[in-house]
Short mmCIF file of C-alpha atoms in Angstrom, two decimals:
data_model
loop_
_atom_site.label_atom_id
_atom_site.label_comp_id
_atom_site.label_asym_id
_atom_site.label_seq_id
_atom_site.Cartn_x
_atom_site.Cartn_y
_atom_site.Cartn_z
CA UNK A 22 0.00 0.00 0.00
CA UNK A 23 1.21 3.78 -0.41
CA UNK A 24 -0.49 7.43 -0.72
CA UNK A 25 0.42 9.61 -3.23
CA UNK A 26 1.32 12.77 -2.06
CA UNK A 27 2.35 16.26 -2.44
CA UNK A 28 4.59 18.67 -1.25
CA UNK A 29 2.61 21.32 0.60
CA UNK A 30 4.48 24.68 0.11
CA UNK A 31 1.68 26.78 0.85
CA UNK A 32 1.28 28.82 4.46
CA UNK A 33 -2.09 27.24 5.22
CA UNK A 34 -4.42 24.63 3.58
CA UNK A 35 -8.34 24.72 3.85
CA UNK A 36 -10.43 22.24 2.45
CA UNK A 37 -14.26 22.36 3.32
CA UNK A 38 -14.64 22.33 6.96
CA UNK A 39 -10.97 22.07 7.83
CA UNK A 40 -7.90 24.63 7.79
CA UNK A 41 -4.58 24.08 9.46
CA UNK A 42 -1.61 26.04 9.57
CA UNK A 43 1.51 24.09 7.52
CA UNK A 44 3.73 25.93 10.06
CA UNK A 45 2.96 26.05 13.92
CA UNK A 46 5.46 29.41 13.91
CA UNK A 47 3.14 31.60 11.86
CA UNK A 48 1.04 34.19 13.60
CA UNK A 49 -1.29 37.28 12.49
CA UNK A 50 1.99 38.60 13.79
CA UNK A 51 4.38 37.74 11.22
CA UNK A 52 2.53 35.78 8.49
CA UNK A 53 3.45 38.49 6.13
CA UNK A 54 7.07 37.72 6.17
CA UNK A 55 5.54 34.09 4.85
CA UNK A 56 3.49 36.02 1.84
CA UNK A 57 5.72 35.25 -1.30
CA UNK A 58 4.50 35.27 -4.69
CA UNK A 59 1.85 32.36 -5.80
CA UNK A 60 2.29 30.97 -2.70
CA UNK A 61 -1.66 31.01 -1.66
CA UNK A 62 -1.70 28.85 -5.17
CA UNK A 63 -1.22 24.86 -4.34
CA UNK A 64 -1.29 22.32 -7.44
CA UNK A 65 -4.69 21.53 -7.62
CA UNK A 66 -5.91 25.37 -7.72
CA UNK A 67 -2.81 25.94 -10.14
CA UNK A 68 -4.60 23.11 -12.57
CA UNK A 69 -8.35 24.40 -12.15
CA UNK A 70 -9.14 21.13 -9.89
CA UNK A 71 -10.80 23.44 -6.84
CA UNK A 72 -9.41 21.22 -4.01
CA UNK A 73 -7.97 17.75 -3.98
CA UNK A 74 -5.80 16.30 -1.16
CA UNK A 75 -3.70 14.32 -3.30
CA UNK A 76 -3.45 11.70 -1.07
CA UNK A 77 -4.38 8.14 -2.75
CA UNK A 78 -4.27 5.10 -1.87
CA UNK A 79 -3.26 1.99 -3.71
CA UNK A 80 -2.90 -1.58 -2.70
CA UNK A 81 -1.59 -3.96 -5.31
CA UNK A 82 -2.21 -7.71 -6.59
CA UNK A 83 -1.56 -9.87 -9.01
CA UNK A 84 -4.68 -10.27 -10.64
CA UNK A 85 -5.28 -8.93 -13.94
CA UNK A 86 -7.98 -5.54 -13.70
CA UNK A 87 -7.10 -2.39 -12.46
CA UNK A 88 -9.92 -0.86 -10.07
CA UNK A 89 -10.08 3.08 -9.42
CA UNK A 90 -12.81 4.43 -6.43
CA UNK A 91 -13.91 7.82 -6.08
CA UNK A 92 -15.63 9.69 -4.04
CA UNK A 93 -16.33 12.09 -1.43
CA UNK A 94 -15.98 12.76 2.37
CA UNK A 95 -17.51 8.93 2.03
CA UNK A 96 -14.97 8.03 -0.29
CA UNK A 97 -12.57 8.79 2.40
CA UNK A 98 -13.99 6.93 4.74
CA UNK A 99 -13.88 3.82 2.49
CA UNK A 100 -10.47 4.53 1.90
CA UNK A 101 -9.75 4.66 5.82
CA UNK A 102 -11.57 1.21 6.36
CA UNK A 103 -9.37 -0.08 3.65
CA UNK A 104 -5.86 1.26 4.92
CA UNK A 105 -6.68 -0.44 7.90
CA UNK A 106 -8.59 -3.66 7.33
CA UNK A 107 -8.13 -4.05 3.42
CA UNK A 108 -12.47 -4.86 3.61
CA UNK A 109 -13.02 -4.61 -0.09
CA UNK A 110 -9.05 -6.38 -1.49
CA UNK A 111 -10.51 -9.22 0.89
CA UNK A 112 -13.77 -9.87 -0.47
CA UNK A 113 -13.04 -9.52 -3.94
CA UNK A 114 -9.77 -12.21 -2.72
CA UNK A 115 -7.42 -9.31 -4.25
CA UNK A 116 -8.53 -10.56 -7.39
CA UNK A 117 -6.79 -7.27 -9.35
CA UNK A 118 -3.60 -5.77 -10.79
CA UNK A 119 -3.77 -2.73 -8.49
CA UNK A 120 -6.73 -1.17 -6.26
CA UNK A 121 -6.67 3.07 -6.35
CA UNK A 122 -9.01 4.56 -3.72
CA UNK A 123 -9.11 8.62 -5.05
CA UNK A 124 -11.26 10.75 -2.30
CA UNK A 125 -11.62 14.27 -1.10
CA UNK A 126 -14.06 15.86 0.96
CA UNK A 127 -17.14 17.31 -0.64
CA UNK A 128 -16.33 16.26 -4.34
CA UNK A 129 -19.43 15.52 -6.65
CA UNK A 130 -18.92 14.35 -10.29
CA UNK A 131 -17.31 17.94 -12.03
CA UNK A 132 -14.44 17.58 -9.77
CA UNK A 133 -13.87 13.49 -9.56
CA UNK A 134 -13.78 14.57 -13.76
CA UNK A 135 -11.07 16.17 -13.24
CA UNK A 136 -9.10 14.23 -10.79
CA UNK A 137 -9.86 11.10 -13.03
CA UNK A 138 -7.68 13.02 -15.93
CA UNK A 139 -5.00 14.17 -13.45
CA UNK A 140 -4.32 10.28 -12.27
CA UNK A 141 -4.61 8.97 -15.89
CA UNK A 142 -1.95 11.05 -16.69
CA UNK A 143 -0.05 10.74 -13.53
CA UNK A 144 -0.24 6.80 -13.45
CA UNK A 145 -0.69 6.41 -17.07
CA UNK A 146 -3.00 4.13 -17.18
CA UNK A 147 -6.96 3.84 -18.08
CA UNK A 148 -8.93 1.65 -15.41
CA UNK A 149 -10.61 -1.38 -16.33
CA UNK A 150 -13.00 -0.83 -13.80
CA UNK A 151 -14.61 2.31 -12.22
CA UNK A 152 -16.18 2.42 -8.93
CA UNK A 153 -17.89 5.60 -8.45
CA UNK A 154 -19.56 5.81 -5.21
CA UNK A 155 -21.97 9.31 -5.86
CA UNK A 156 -23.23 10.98 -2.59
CA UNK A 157 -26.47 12.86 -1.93
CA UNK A 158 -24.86 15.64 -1.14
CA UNK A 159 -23.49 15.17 -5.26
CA UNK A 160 -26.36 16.62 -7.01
CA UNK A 161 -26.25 19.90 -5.10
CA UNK A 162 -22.54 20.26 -4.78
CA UNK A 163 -22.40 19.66 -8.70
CA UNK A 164 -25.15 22.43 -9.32
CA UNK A 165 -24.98 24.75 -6.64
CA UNK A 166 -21.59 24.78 -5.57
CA UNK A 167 -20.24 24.11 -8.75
CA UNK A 168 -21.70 25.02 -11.78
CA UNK A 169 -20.97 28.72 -11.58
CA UNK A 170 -17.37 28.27 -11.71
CA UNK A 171 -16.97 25.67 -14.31
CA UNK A 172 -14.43 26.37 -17.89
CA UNK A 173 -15.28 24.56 -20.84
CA UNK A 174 -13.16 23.80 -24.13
CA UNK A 175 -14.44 24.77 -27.25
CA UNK A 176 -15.72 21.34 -28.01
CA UNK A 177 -17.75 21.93 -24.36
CA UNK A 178 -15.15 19.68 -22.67
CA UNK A 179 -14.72 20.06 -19.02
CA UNK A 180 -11.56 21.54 -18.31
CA UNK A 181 -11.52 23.54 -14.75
CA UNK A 182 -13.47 24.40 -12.12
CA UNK A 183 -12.28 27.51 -10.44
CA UNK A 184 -12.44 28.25 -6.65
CA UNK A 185 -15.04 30.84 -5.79
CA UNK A 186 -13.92 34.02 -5.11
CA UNK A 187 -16.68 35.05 -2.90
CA UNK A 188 -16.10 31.98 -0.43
CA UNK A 189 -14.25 34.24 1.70
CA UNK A 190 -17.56 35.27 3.60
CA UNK A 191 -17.87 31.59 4.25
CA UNK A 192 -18.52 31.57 8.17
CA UNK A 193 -16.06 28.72 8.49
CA UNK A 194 -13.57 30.09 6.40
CA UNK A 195 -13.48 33.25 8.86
CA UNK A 196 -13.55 31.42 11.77
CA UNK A 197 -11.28 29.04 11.14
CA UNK A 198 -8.74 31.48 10.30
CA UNK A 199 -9.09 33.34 13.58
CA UNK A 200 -8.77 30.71 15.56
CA UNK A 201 -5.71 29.68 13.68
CA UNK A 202 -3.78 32.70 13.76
CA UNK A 203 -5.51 34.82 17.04
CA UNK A 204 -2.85 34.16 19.89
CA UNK A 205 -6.11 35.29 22.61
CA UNK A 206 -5.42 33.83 25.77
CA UNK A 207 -8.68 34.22 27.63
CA UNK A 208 -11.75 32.39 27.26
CA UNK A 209 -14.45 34.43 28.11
CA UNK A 210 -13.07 37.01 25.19
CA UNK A 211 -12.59 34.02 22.69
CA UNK A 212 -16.12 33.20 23.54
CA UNK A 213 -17.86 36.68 23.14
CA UNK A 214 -15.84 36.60 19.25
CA UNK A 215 -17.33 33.28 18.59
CA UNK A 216 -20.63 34.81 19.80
CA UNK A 217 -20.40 37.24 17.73
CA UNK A 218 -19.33 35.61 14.68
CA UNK A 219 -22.45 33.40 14.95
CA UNK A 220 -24.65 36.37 15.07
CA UNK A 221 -22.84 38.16 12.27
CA UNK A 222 -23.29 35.15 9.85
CA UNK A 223 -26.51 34.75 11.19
CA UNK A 224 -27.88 37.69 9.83
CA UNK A 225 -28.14 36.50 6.66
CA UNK A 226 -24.99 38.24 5.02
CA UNK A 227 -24.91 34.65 2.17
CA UNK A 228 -26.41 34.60 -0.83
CA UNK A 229 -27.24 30.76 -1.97
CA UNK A 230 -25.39 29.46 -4.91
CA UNK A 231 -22.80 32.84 -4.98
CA UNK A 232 -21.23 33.06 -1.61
CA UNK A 233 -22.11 29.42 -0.28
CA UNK A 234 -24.28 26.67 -0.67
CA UNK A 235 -25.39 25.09 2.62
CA UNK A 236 -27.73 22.33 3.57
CA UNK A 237 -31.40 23.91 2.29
CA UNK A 238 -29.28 24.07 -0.86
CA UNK A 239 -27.34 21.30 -1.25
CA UNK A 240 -30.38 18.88 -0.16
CA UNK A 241 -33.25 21.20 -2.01
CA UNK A 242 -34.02 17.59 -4.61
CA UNK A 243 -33.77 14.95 -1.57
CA UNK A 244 -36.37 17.43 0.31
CA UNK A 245 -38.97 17.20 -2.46
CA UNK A 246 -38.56 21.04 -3.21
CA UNK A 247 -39.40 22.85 -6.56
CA UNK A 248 -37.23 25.49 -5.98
CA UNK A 249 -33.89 25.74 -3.87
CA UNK A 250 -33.78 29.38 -1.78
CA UNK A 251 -32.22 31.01 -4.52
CA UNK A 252 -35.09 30.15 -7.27
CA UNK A 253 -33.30 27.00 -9.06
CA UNK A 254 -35.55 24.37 -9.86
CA UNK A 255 -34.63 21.60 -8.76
CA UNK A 256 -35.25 19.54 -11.95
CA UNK A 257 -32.15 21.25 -13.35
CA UNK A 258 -30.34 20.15 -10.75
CA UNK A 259 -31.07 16.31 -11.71
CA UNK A 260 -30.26 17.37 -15.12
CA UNK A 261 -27.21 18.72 -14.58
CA UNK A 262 -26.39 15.98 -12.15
CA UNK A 263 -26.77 13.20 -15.16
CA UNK A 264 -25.24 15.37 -17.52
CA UNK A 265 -22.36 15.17 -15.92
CA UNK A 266 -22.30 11.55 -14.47
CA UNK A 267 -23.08 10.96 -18.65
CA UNK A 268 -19.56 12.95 -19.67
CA UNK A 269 -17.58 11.42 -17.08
CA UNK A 270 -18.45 7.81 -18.39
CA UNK A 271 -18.53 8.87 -21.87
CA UNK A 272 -14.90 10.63 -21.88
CA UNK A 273 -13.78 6.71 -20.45
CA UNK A 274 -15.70 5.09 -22.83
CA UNK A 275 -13.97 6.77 -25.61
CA UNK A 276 -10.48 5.90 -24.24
CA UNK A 277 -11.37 2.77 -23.59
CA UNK A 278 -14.25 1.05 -24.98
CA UNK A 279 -14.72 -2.11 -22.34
CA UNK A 280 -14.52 -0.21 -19.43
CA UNK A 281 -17.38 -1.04 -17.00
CA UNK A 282 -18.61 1.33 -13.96
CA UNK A 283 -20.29 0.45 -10.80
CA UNK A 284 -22.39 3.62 -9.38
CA UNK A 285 -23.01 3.41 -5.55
CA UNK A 286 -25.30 5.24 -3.49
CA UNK A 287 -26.03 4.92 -0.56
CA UNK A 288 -29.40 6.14 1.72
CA UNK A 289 -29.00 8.68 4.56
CA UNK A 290 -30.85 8.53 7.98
CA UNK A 291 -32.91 11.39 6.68
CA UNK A 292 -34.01 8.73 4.40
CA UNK A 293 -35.86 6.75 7.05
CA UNK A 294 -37.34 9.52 9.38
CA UNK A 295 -41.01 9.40 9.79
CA UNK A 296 -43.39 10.62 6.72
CA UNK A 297 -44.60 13.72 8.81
CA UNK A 298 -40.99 14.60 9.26
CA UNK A 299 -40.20 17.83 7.71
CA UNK A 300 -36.66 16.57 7.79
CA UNK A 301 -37.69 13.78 5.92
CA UNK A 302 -35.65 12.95 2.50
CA UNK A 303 -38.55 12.60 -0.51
CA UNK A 304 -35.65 11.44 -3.06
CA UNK A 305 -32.89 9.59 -3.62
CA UNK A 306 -30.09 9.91 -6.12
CA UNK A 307 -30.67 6.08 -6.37
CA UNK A 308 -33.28 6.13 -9.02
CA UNK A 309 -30.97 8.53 -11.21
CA UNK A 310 -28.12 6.01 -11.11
CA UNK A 311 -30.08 3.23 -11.56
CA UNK A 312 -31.75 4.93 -14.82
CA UNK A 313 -27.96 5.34 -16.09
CA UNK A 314 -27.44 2.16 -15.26
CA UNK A 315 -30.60 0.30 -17.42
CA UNK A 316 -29.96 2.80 -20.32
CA UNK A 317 -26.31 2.41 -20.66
CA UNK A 318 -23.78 -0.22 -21.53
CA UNK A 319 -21.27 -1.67 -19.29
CA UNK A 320 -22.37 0.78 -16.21
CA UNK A 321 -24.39 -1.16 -13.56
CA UNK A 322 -25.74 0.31 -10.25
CA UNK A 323 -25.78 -0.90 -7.01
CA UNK A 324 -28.16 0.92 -4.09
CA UNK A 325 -26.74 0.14 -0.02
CA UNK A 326 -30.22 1.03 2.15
CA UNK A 327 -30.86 -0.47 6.08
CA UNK A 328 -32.01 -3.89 4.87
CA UNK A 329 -28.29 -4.57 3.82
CA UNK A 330 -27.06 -3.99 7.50
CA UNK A 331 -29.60 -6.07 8.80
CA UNK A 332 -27.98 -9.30 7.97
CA UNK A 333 -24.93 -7.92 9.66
CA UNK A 334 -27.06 -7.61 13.01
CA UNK A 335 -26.56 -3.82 13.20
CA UNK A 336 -29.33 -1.78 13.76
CA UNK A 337 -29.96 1.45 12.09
CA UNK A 338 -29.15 3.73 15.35
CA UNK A 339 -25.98 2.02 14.52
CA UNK A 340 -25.55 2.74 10.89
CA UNK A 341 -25.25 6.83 10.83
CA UNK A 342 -23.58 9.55 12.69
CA UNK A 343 -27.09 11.88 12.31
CA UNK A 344 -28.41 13.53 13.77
CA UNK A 345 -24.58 14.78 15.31
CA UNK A 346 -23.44 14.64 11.91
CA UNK A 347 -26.42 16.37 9.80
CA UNK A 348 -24.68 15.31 6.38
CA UNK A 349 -25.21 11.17 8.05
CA UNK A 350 -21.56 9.81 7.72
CA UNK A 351 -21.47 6.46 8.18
CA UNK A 352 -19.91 5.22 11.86
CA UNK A 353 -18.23 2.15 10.19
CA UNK A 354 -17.40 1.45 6.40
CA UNK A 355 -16.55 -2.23 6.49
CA UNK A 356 -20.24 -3.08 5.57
CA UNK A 357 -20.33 -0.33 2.24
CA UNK A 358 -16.57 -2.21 1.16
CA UNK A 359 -18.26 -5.38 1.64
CA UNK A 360 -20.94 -5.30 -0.70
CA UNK A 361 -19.38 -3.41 -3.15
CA UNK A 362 -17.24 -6.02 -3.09
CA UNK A 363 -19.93 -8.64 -3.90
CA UNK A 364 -21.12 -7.01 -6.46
CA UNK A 365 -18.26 -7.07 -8.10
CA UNK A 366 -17.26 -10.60 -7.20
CA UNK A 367 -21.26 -11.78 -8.04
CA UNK A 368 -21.73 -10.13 -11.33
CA UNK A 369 -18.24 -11.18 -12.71
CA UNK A 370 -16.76 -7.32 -12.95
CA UNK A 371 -13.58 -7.93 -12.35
CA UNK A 372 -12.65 -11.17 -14.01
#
């Protein structure tokens, strides 16, 4: 097994919902002696990729098929599970040439698009198969978040997708950044600025879809809504959502005609609330894949709901991290490794 990785030579890094300092010696103090030219640039904003930690994993075999995964924050935690227990290598019996896990935090298809042509060219190599595990949070990330900042070629290729330069109003953003660099000693005071940082980006200073995109946003399909806060129907976020799941299969297929994909969803607790739940999910990205799926060659779907961890004996107070966690990470992956490893192994994918 190894990662790939990068040389961070950048003052800070933030990915969504996480900043860190890359040197414990910088303060609000000094940090302009650390301001050099470009250096607020790392690779992936350098090559129009928006964020991507660059940190792969790959376990190798001596079977014949190459596997690549992607995903998101979920991706990651399938790519945890199998740094540590090897779940899916196992249950397929390592039956591959070399397994890639590629995974960062809040990507949706756009942006797994373009990490897909960085590793081709990296590795050098074309997958035989694709795993593509597609979160809910996909649809709105791809439209919302997305869309806005997106560069086409002239044959209406995909070619970037360019941080947003309004972000910087992004409550977590701020905050992280003061509590990174603010050498405040006292607790009350730290308190009343947290206080008032709440308040401040309580107030309504976003606007959906330009400065952020949060939950309302991101989930307006799954809730059943028409419109999302900022007026987009929510049928054009479905279309845009296959649009681009179409482009990233059909850019493969043309490279290599045999390919064959596995789409993965997955439910979320919100799924399974009661019906008079305003909370309640009314959608799934399911049917979408599964539509691909029947309509196109060599791309099956494969749907993980509660009745899966049933035969494991785990109940479904066991199965998410909501309502703590209000995007419903899972609190173990070995189950999601397993059966995508079954799948595989079943329907003859990888032989």
């Amino acid at each position: 097994m190894s990662f790939l990785t990068r040389r961070r030579d950048f003052i800070f890094s933030y990915y969504p919902g996480l900043i860190f300092k890359n040197n414990p010696e910088i303060s609000k103090k000094n940090i302009g002696k650390y301001l050099e030219e470009g250096i607020m640039l790392n690779g992936p904003i350098k090559r129009g990729a928006h964020h991507d930690g660059e940190n792969d994993l790959l376990i190798k075999s001596q079977g014949r098929k190459s596997i690549w995964l992607f995903g998101d924050s979920w991706g990651g935690g399938l790519k945890i599970n199998e740094n540590q227990n090897q779940t899916l290598a196992k249950t397929v019996n390592y039956n591959f040439s070399n397994l890639r896990i590629i995974s960062s935090g809040s990507w949706s298809p756009l942006l797994i698009n373009i990490a897909r042509k960085n590793r081709s060219e990296i590795y050098n190599e074309i997958p035989d198969n694709i795993i593509l595990f597609l979160d809910q949070t996909d649809i709105g990330n791809d439209y919302c978040q997305y869309r806005p900042y997106v560069e086409r070629g002239f044959n209406n290729e995909l070619l970037k997708v360019h941080r947003n330069e309004y972000v910087s109003q992004e409550k977590n953003l701020i905050w992280g950044m003061r509590i990174l660099f603010d050498d405040e000693k006292s607790g009350i005071i730290f308190a009343i600025k947290k206080l008032i940082s709440i308040l401040y980006f309580n107030t309504g200073h976003g606007v959906p879809g330009l400065t952020s995109c949060y939950y309302d946003d991101l989930m307006a399909w799954q809730l059943g809504n028409i419109e999302a806060t900022n007026g987009s129907l929510t049928s054009e976020y479905e279309n845009y959502f296959k649009s681009n799941i179409y482009e990233f299969i059909n850019e493969l297929k043309t490279l290599k005609p045999d390919i064959k994909f596995l789409l993965v969803t997955h439910d979320w607790a919100q799924h399974n609330l009661p019906i008079n739940d305003s909370r309640r999910f009314k959608k799934n990205i399911s049917t979408i894949t599964s539509q691909i799926a029947a309509k196109t060659r060599n791309v099956e779907s494969l749907h993980i709901d509660n009745r899966f961890y049933t035969n494991y004996g785990i109940n479904e107070k066991d199965i998410y991290q909501y309502p703590k966690d209000l995007y419903s990470h899972l609190k173990n992956y070995e189950v999601l490794a397993k059966e995508i490893g079954r799948y595989l192994t079943k329907n003859n994918l990888i032989d």
